[in-house]
Amino acid sequence: MKNMKFLKKAFKEFIRVPGNIKYMVSFMLATIIQCIVNTRSIIWIQNGFHSFLNNDILGIKVYFWIIVGAFSIMVPLTIITTKCKRMIYYNTSASCSDKVSRKILEIDHGEFSDIGQGKVFSIIDNANALSGIGWNFIVSSQAIIGMLVICFNLILVNPTLLIPTFIIYFITFFIILKQMNSLYKYDDEHVKLKKEYNDEVSKIVGGFNEVRINGTEIFHRRNLRTSRSKINSVVQSKANCDANMDGSISIIYSLITIITFGYCGYSISKGSMSITIAVSLIYYGWRLIDPVCDLSMVFIDNSESLANYKKYREFMDIKEEIISGEKEIPVFEYSIKFNNVSFNYKDSDEVLKNINLEIKKGEHIGICGESGSGKSSFLKLIPRLYDPSEGNITIDGIDLREYHLGSLRSKMGIVSQDTYISNGTILYNITYGIEDWNMDDVIKACKMAHIYDFISNLQGGFNTMVGENGLKLSGGQKQRIAIARIFLRNPDIIILDEATASLDNESEKIIQDSLNIFKDKTIITVAHRLSTIKNSDRIIVISKGEIVEEGNHSQLMIHFDGVYRKMYSIQQST
């Protein structure tokens, strides 16, 4: 019942794909004509031979031109059906892929973190499941039309064989449906195991350098071997089901042939049937096998497609919790305020508790605290990667939830320790997402980020490919490129989450000096290395999700038992 529910949902989505109804109607009409021509052709050929035997010149001419016309029309009909099938498959596949791509761009940060990169890639593959279900619908429609047309012709020739034929069909479909439940169970398990396998491959690709450095190749090979062994076991069970279904089809083929041959032989011996009619009945009996074979393959293919479609729909049905507002931010003028803000992730304790803080425009704020104190979570609330569990955050007195997400985030530039570098050129990565740039501004931004000399010494310069996830770059070089991107973007609010952690002290100082040029920019910096935020206008110390100290470096160092002073003293002594 649950499978039928998903199949019904899949069919509704399939027919809503733009263009599919038009192609389906054309396909159905062409298929009906093809089936009629195919099934009646044996009768026309037999009648033509009778005309030759009886020297019926008019009959010869009539049936000759009927046969010529019938087979001539098959060419354009074949072209139509093939084109319709291909276009339906492409339209459906493209539509689903586009929906997944849009969903990835819309999905909340928290949901994406829970899903993981490996599963997202699996879902992109699963998007083709609807094309498979749609294709199977076309094949099954073709098979059913063929069965109906053949049965109709069978009635015209001799209806006696219809009853045993339908009995055999009923038994066959009962056997196939029994096998379907097992097939779906195995296919559902197969989809899950393939996801586990893809996750393991994703770990190897994502941590390519770490795998080599830590020598964990044997560990990953063992995991892949175990995962593949499980997949092979499920595939073996599924193959047994497939074989049983094919065996059932073979039994039907044999039964129909034996029954038809026996009946026709008996009728010929009694003189109640001509050899011509007998040949027609055997021909129709064999033709009836083809739709059954097609339908059995549909059941087999639909089982796997349905399992994949289920995973695809689970992803597409995820509800967004971060809903965009409508207001635009023409310019950031006054301040960012945290008003009694508390926050926790799903199924976790509070990460932030009763945060009250005002960050004024142009203020340079440093945030520090022990690992796990909630510093990064604090930053993620500002661009609305998450929303507070309690309280609210405002910009210029307006709740962030009222702003359009695009407008809100356009005012911010964020650089984190896990810098995003795509598999493109250095220039592409610096200008990523920026439309109105010129080369002079790019060079200026690179010089400010202390990366221009490095780029200039490369053989390809700005057109140098950086590899997957910046594989050809060091951590410091990737962060400088990301910082150059921020300088080029020139946002009102700059958020740095351990952005200079991979830089040496000299490079960090140069970039800090560059940031100080932006006196009108609001800069919020999270850093474990306190030298990074020492010269900030104000330093916020967070401990166990709460603000415990606040002030500039000199003010915080006065408190003998202060958290900041202890942290600073430990770092100075190491």
mmCIF file of N, CA, C and O in Angstrom, residues 353-420:
data_model
loop_
_atom_site.group_PDB
_atom_site.id
_atom_site.type_symbol
_atom_site.label_atom_id
_atom_site.label_comp_id
_atom_site.label_asym_id
_atom_site.label_seq_id
_atom_site.Cartn_x
_atom_site.Cartn_y
_atom_site.Cartn_z
ATOM 1 N N LYS A 353 23.383 31.384 25.684
ATOM 2 C CA LYS A 353 22.365 31.670 26.710
ATOM 3 C C LYS A 353 22.279 33.174 26.974
ATOM 4 O O LYS A 353 23.272 33.806 27.341
ATOM 5 N N ASN A 354 21.111 33.726 26.757
ATOM 6 C CA ASN A 354 20.804 35.119 27.138
ATOM 7 C C ASN A 354 21.892 36.106 26.714
ATOM 8 O O ASN A 354 22.417 36.870 27.511
ATOM 9 N N ILE A 355 22.202 36.095 25.417
ATOM 10 C CA ILE A 355 23.215 37.012 24.888
ATOM 11 C C ILE A 355 22.576 38.375 24.637
ATOM 12 O O ILE A 355 21.608 38.500 23.888
ATOM 13 N N ASN A 356 23.125 39.396 25.270
ATOM 14 C CA ASN A 356 22.720 40.785 25.025
ATOM 15 C C ASN A 356 23.960 41.564 24.619
ATOM 16 O O ASN A 356 24.918 41.672 25.390
ATOM 17 N N LEU A 357 23.942 42.072 23.414
ATOM 18 C CA LEU A 357 25.146 42.725 22.898
ATOM 19 C C LEU A 357 24.766 43.681 21.773
ATOM 20 O O LEU A 357 23.910 43.370 20.948
ATOM 21 N N GLU A 358 25.407 44.850 21.752
ATOM 22 C CA GLU A 358 25.243 45.803 20.648
ATOM 23 C C GLU A 358 26.595 46.010 19.978
ATOM 24 O O GLU A 358 27.591 46.317 20.638
ATOM 25 N N ILE A 359 26.622 45.812 18.651
ATOM 26 C CA ILE A 359 27.827 46.043 17.863
ATOM 27 C C ILE A 359 27.545 47.229 16.950
ATOM 28 O O ILE A 359 26.695 47.151 16.053
ATOM 29 N N LYS A 360 28.238 48.330 17.194
ATOM 30 C CA LYS A 360 27.960 49.554 16.435
ATOM 31 C C LYS A 360 28.670 49.538 15.087
ATOM 32 O O LYS A 360 29.683 48.874 14.902
ATOM 33 N N LYS A 361 28.109 50.305 14.159
ATOM 34 C CA LYS A 361 28.699 50.402 12.828
ATOM 35 C C LYS A 361 30.122 50.953 12.938
ATOM 36 O O LYS A 361 30.379 51.918 13.664
ATOM 37 N N GLY A 362 31.033 50.310 12.218
ATOM 38 C CA GLY A 362 32.425 50.755 12.217
ATOM 39 C C GLY A 362 33.244 50.202 13.371
ATOM 40 O O GLY A 362 34.444 50.429 13.437
ATOM 41 N N GLU A 363 32.605 49.461 14.276
ATOM 42 C CA GLU A 363 33.325 48.912 15.425
ATOM 43 C C GLU A 363 34.017 47.604 15.027
ATOM 44 O O GLU A 363 33.466 46.788 14.309
ATOM 45 N N HIS A 364 35.251 47.446 15.533
ATOM 46 C CA HIS A 364 35.992 46.207 15.314
ATOM 47 C C HIS A 364 35.906 45.381 16.593
ATOM 48 O O HIS A 364 36.456 45.750 17.624
ATOM 49 N N ILE A 365 35.194 44.246 16.486
ATOM 50 C CA ILE A 365 34.904 43.411 17.651
ATOM 51 C C ILE A 365 35.709 42.112 17.566
ATOM 52 O O ILE A 365 35.748 41.462 16.520
ATOM 53 N N GLY A 366 36.357 41.745 18.666
ATOM 54 C CA GLY A 366 37.033 40.456 18.763
ATOM 55 C C GLY A 366 36.243 39.545 19.692
ATOM 56 O O GLY A 366 35.716 39.992 20.710
ATOM 57 N N ILE A 367 36.127 38.280 19.320
ATOM 58 C CA ILE A 367 35.397 37.305 20.147
ATOM 59 C C ILE A 367 36.323 36.130 20.440
ATOM 60 O O ILE A 367 36.960 35.580 19.530
ATOM 61 N N CYS A 368 36.428 35.772 21.714
ATOM 62 C CA CYS A 368 37.298 34.664 22.093
ATOM 63 C C CYS A 368 36.628 33.823 23.167
ATOM 64 O O CYS A 368 35.588 34.194 23.715
ATOM 65 N N GLY A 369 37.225 32.702 23.450
ATOM 66 C CA GLY A 369 36.684 31.773 24.443
ATOM 67 C C GLY A 369 37.258 30.394 24.198
ATOM 68 O O GLY A 369 37.891 30.138 23.167
ATOM 69 N N GLU A 370 37.054 29.512 25.153
ATOM 70 C CA GLU A 370 37.589 28.162 24.985
ATOM 71 C C GLU A 370 36.840 27.435 23.873
ATOM 72 O O GLU A 370 35.774 27.856 23.441
ATOM 73 N N SER A 371 37.421 26.315 23.404
ATOM 74 C CA SER A 371 36.785 25.515 22.357
ATOM 75 C C SER A 371 35.415 25.036 22.836
ATOM 76 O O SER A 371 35.274 24.579 23.973
ATOM 77 N N GLY A 372 34.418 25.158 21.969
ATOM 78 C CA GLY A 372 33.075 24.711 22.311
ATOM 79 C C GLY A 372 32.284 25.698 23.149
ATOM 80 O O GLY A 372 31.204 25.366 23.648
ATOM 81 N N SER A 373 32.785 26.914 23.256
ATOM 82 C CA SER A 373 32.086 27.909 24.086
ATOM 83 C C SER A 373 30.895 28.548 23.373
ATOM 84 O O SER A 373 30.053 29.174 24.005
ATOM 85 N N GLY A 374 30.839 28.398 22.023
ATOM 86 C CA GLY A 374 29.708 28.958 21.273
ATOM 87 C C GLY A 374 30.088 30.119 20.369
ATOM 88 O O GLY A 374 29.212 30.790 19.825
ATOM 89 N N LYS A 375 31.398 30.328 20.159
ATOM 90 C CA LYS A 375 31.850 31.477 19.355
ATOM 91 C C LYS A 375 31.361 31.385 17.907
ATOM 92 O O LYS A 375 30.784 32.339 17.371
ATOM 93 N N SER A 376 31.620 30.246 17.271
ATOM 94 C CA SER A 376 31.218 30.094 15.860
ATOM 95 C C SER A 376 29.703 30.103 15.715
ATOM 96 O O SER A 376 29.165 30.630 14.736
ATOM 97 N N SER A 377 28.994 29.531 16.683
ATOM 98 C CA SER A 377 27.523 29.549 16.644
ATOM 99 C C SER A 377 27.013 30.982 16.711
ATOM 100 O O SER A 377 26.040 31.342 16.036
ATOM 101 N N PHE A 378 27.668 31.799 17.517
ATOM 102 C CA PHE A 378 27.334 33.219 17.632
ATOM 103 C C PHE A 378 27.402 33.882 16.259
ATOM 104 O O PHE A 378 26.482 34.610 15.848
ATOM 105 N N LEU A 379 28.488 33.596 15.512
ATOM 106 C CA LEU A 379 28.660 34.216 14.190
ATOM 107 C C LEU A 379 27.613 33.725 13.195
ATOM 108 O O LEU A 379 27.145 34.491 12.351
ATOM 109 N N LYS A 380 27.243 32.451 13.273
ATOM 110 C CA LYS A 380 26.307 31.880 12.302
ATOM 111 C C LYS A 380 24.900 32.469 12.417
ATOM 112 O O LYS A 380 24.103 32.370 11.479
ATOM 113 N N LEU A 381 24.606 33.076 13.556
ATOM 114 C CA LEU A 381 23.286 33.689 13.728
ATOM 115 C C LEU A 381 23.161 35.006 12.967
ATOM 116 O O LEU A 381 22.056 35.395 12.581
ATOM 117 N N ILE A 382 24.284 35.678 12.728
ATOM 118 C CA ILE A 382 24.224 37.018 12.109
ATOM 119 C C ILE A 382 23.770 36.947 10.649
ATOM 120 O O ILE A 382 22.882 37.711 10.237
ATOM 121 N N PRO A 383 24.312 36.042 9.819
ATOM 122 C CA PRO A 383 23.797 35.926 8.442
ATOM 123 C C PRO A 383 22.586 35.007 8.335
ATOM 124 O O PRO A 383 22.186 34.647 7.242
ATOM 125 N N ARG A 384 22.037 34.607 9.475
ATOM 126 C CA ARG A 384 20.852 33.728 9.538
ATOM 127 C C ARG A 384 21.108 32.353 8.924
ATOM 128 O O ARG A 384 20.252 31.803 8.223
ATOM 129 N N LEU A 385 22.282 31.787 9.178
ATOM 130 C CA LEU A 385 22.463 30.378 8.870
ATOM 131 C C LEU A 385 21.591 29.564 9.824
ATOM 132 O O LEU A 385 21.147 28.464 9.492
ATOM 133 N N TYR A 386 21.388 30.103 11.006
ATOM 134 C CA TYR A 386 20.438 29.568 11.983
ATOM 135 C C TYR A 386 19.670 30.754 12.570
ATOM 136 O O TYR A 386 20.122 31.903 12.479
ATOM 137 N N ASP A 387 18.520 30.469 13.156
ATOM 138 C CA ASP A 387 17.759 31.493 13.890
ATOM 139 C C ASP A 387 17.857 31.210 15.383
ATOM 140 O O ASP A 387 17.979 30.044 15.795
ATOM 141 N N PRO A 388 17.789 32.256 16.222
ATOM 142 C CA PRO A 388 17.823 32.042 17.666
ATOM 143 C C PRO A 388 16.660 31.168 18.130
ATOM 144 O O PRO A 388 15.565 31.226 17.571
ATOM 145 N N SER A 389 16.900 30.375 19.169
ATOM 146 C CA SER A 389 15.820 29.600 19.782
ATOM 147 C C SER A 389 14.919 30.527 20.596
ATOM 148 O O SER A 389 13.713 30.333 20.677
ATOM 149 N N GLU A 390 15.552 31.549 21.207
ATOM 150 C CA GLU A 390 14.824 32.571 21.960
ATOM 151 C C GLU A 390 15.466 33.924 21.682
ATOM 152 O O GLU A 390 16.628 34.021 21.332
ATOM 153 N N GLY A 391 14.674 34.981 21.870
ATOM 154 C CA GLY A 391 15.184 36.326 21.632
ATOM 155 C C GLY A 391 15.257 36.639 20.146
ATOM 156 O O GLY A 391 14.755 35.888 19.305
ATOM 157 N N ASN A 392 15.888 37.770 19.830
ATOM 158 C CA ASN A 392 16.027 38.135 18.426
ATOM 159 C C ASN A 392 17.282 38.964 18.202
ATOM 160 O O ASN A 392 17.907 39.455 19.133
ATOM 161 N N ILE A 393 17.653 39.069 16.915
ATOM 162 C CA ILE A 393 18.799 39.883 16.503
ATOM 163 C C ILE A 393 18.272 40.933 15.541
ATOM 164 O O ILE A 393 17.475 40.617 14.645
ATOM 165 N N THR A 394 18.706 42.165 15.708
ATOM 166 C CA THR A 394 18.230 43.242 14.834
ATOM 167 C C THR A 394 19.408 43.935 14.161
ATOM 168 O O THR A 394 20.525 43.961 14.695
ATOM 169 N N ILE A 395 19.139 44.459 12.991
ATOM 170 C CA ILE A 395 20.070 45.384 12.318
ATOM 171 C C ILE A 395 19.307 46.680 12.106
ATOM 172 O O ILE A 395 18.229 46.684 11.503
ATOM 173 N N ASP A 396 19.847 47.756 12.656
ATOM 174 C CA ASP A 396 19.190 49.071 12.600
ATOM 175 C C ASP A 396 17.757 48.988 13.131
ATOM 176 O O ASP A 396 16.820 49.602 12.590
ATOM 177 N N GLY A 397 17.588 48.191 14.192
ATOM 178 C CA GLY A 397 16.303 48.109 14.885
ATOM 179 C C GLY A 397 15.282 47.180 14.270
ATOM 180 O O GLY A 397 14.173 47.050 14.790
ATOM 181 N N ILE A 398 15.603 46.524 13.176
ATOM 182 C CA ILE A 398 14.659 45.629 12.500
ATOM 183 C C ILE A 398 15.136 44.176 12.653
ATOM 184 O O ILE A 398 16.304 43.872 12.408
ATOM 185 N N ASP A 399 14.220 43.304 13.071
ATOM 186 C CA ASP A 399 14.535 41.883 13.257
ATOM 187 C C ASP A 399 15.080 41.294 11.942
ATOM 188 O O ASP A 399 14.541 41.555 10.866
ATOM 189 N N LEU A 400 16.160 40.513 12.054
ATOM 190 C CA LEU A 400 16.763 39.913 10.861
ATOM 191 C C LEU A 400 15.756 39.096 10.067
ATOM 192 O O LEU A 400 15.850 38.984 8.842
ATOM 193 N N ARG A 401 14.763 38.504 10.740
ATOM 194 C CA ARG A 401 13.793 37.653 10.065
ATOM 195 C C ARG A 401 12.879 38.441 9.129
ATOM 196 O O ARG A 401 12.192 37.851 8.298
ATOM 197 N N GLU A 402 12.876 39.754 9.262
ATOM 198 C CA GLU A 402 12.048 40.583 8.374
ATOM 199 C C GLU A 402 12.789 40.952 7.093
ATOM 200 O O GLU A 402 12.189 41.396 6.128
ATOM 201 N N TYR A 403 14.108 40.785 7.090
ATOM 202 C CA TYR A 403 14.895 41.139 5.910
ATOM 203 C C TYR A 403 14.898 40.004 4.889
ATOM 204 O O TYR A 403 14.862 38.820 5.243
ATOM 205 N N HIS A 404 14.965 40.371 3.633
ATOM 206 C CA HIS A 404 15.169 39.387 2.576
ATOM 207 C C HIS A 404 16.566 38.799 2.745
ATOM 208 O O HIS A 404 17.540 39.533 2.945
ATOM 209 N N LEU A 405 16.668 37.470 2.684
ATOM 210 C CA LEU A 405 17.951 36.811 2.948
ATOM 211 C C LEU A 405 19.050 37.288 2.000
ATOM 212 O O LEU A 405 20.191 37.501 2.418
ATOM 213 N N GLY A 406 18.700 37.453 0.725
ATOM 214 C CA GLY A 406 19.692 37.918 -0.246
ATOM 215 C C GLY A 406 20.203 39.298 0.095
ATOM 216 O O GLY A 406 21.410 39.576 0.020
ATOM 217 N N SER A 407 19.293 40.176 0.484
ATOM 218 C CA SER A 407 19.679 41.547 0.842
ATOM 219 C C SER A 407 20.536 41.555 2.106
ATOM 220 O O SER A 407 21.542 42.271 2.189
ATOM 221 N N LEU A 408 20.133 40.742 3.097
ATOM 222 C CA LEU A 408 20.875 40.669 4.362
ATOM 223 C C LEU A 408 22.300 40.193 4.128
ATOM 224 O O LEU A 408 23.272 40.820 4.577
ATOM 225 N N ARG A 409 22.432 39.088 3.416
ATOM 226 C CA ARG A 409 23.761 38.493 3.233
ATOM 227 C C ARG A 409 24.627 39.264 2.261
ATOM 228 O O ARG A 409 25.862 39.136 2.289
ATOM 229 N N SER A 410 24.009 40.084 1.412
ATOM 230 C CA SER A 410 24.813 40.904 0.496
ATOM 231 C C SER A 410 25.603 41.977 1.240
ATOM 232 O O SER A 410 26.572 42.517 0.718
ATOM 233 N N LYS A 411 25.164 42.288 2.455
ATOM 234 C CA LYS A 411 25.862 43.301 3.263
ATOM 235 C C LYS A 411 27.012 42.694 4.070
ATOM 236 O O LYS A 411 27.705 43.407 4.779
ATOM 237 N N MET A 412 27.195 41.363 3.949
ATOM 238 C CA MET A 412 28.179 40.676 4.784
ATOM 239 C C MET A 412 29.204 39.944 3.932
ATOM 240 O O MET A 412 28.898 39.424 2.863
ATOM 241 N N GLY A 413 30.422 39.908 4.452
ATOM 242 C CA GLY A 413 31.475 39.090 3.866
ATOM 243 C C GLY A 413 32.018 38.182 4.955
ATOM 244 O O GLY A 413 32.367 38.657 6.033
ATOM 245 N N ILE A 414 32.049 36.878 4.701
ATOM 246 C CA ILE A 414 32.415 35.912 5.729
ATOM 247 C C ILE A 414 33.598 35.074 5.257
ATOM 248 O O ILE A 414 33.599 34.548 4.141
ATOM 249 N N VAL A 415 34.610 34.965 6.112
ATOM 250 C CA VAL A 415 35.742 34.078 5.857
ATOM 251 C C VAL A 415 35.885 33.169 7.069
ATOM 252 O O VAL A 415 36.014 33.658 8.193
ATOM 253 N N SER A 416 35.837 31.871 6.832
ATOM 254 C CA SER A 416 35.973 30.923 7.935
ATOM 255 C C SER A 416 37.278 30.151 7.791
ATOM 256 O O SER A 416 37.996 30.270 6.790
ATOM 257 N N GLN A 417 37.572 29.332 8.785
ATOM 258 C CA GLN A 417 38.784 28.525 8.740
ATOM 259 C C GLN A 417 38.686 27.490 7.624
ATOM 260 O O GLN A 417 39.670 27.170 6.973
ATOM 261 N N ASP A 418 37.468 26.967 7.398
ATOM 262 C CA ASP A 418 37.246 26.023 6.304
ATOM 263 C C ASP A 418 36.877 26.818 5.061
ATOM 264 O O ASP A 418 35.701 26.998 4.731
ATOM 265 N N THR A 419 37.886 27.318 4.382
ATOM 266 C CA THR A 419 37.677 28.231 3.267
ATOM 267 C C THR A 419 37.141 27.500 2.044
ATOM 268 O O THR A 419 37.619 26.421 1.707
ATOM 269 N N TYR A 420 36.134 28.096 1.397
ATOM 270 C CA TYR A 420 35.581 27.510 0.176
ATOM 271 C C TYR A 420 36.442 27.903 -1.021
ATOM 272 O O TYR A 420 36.582 29.080 -1.349
#
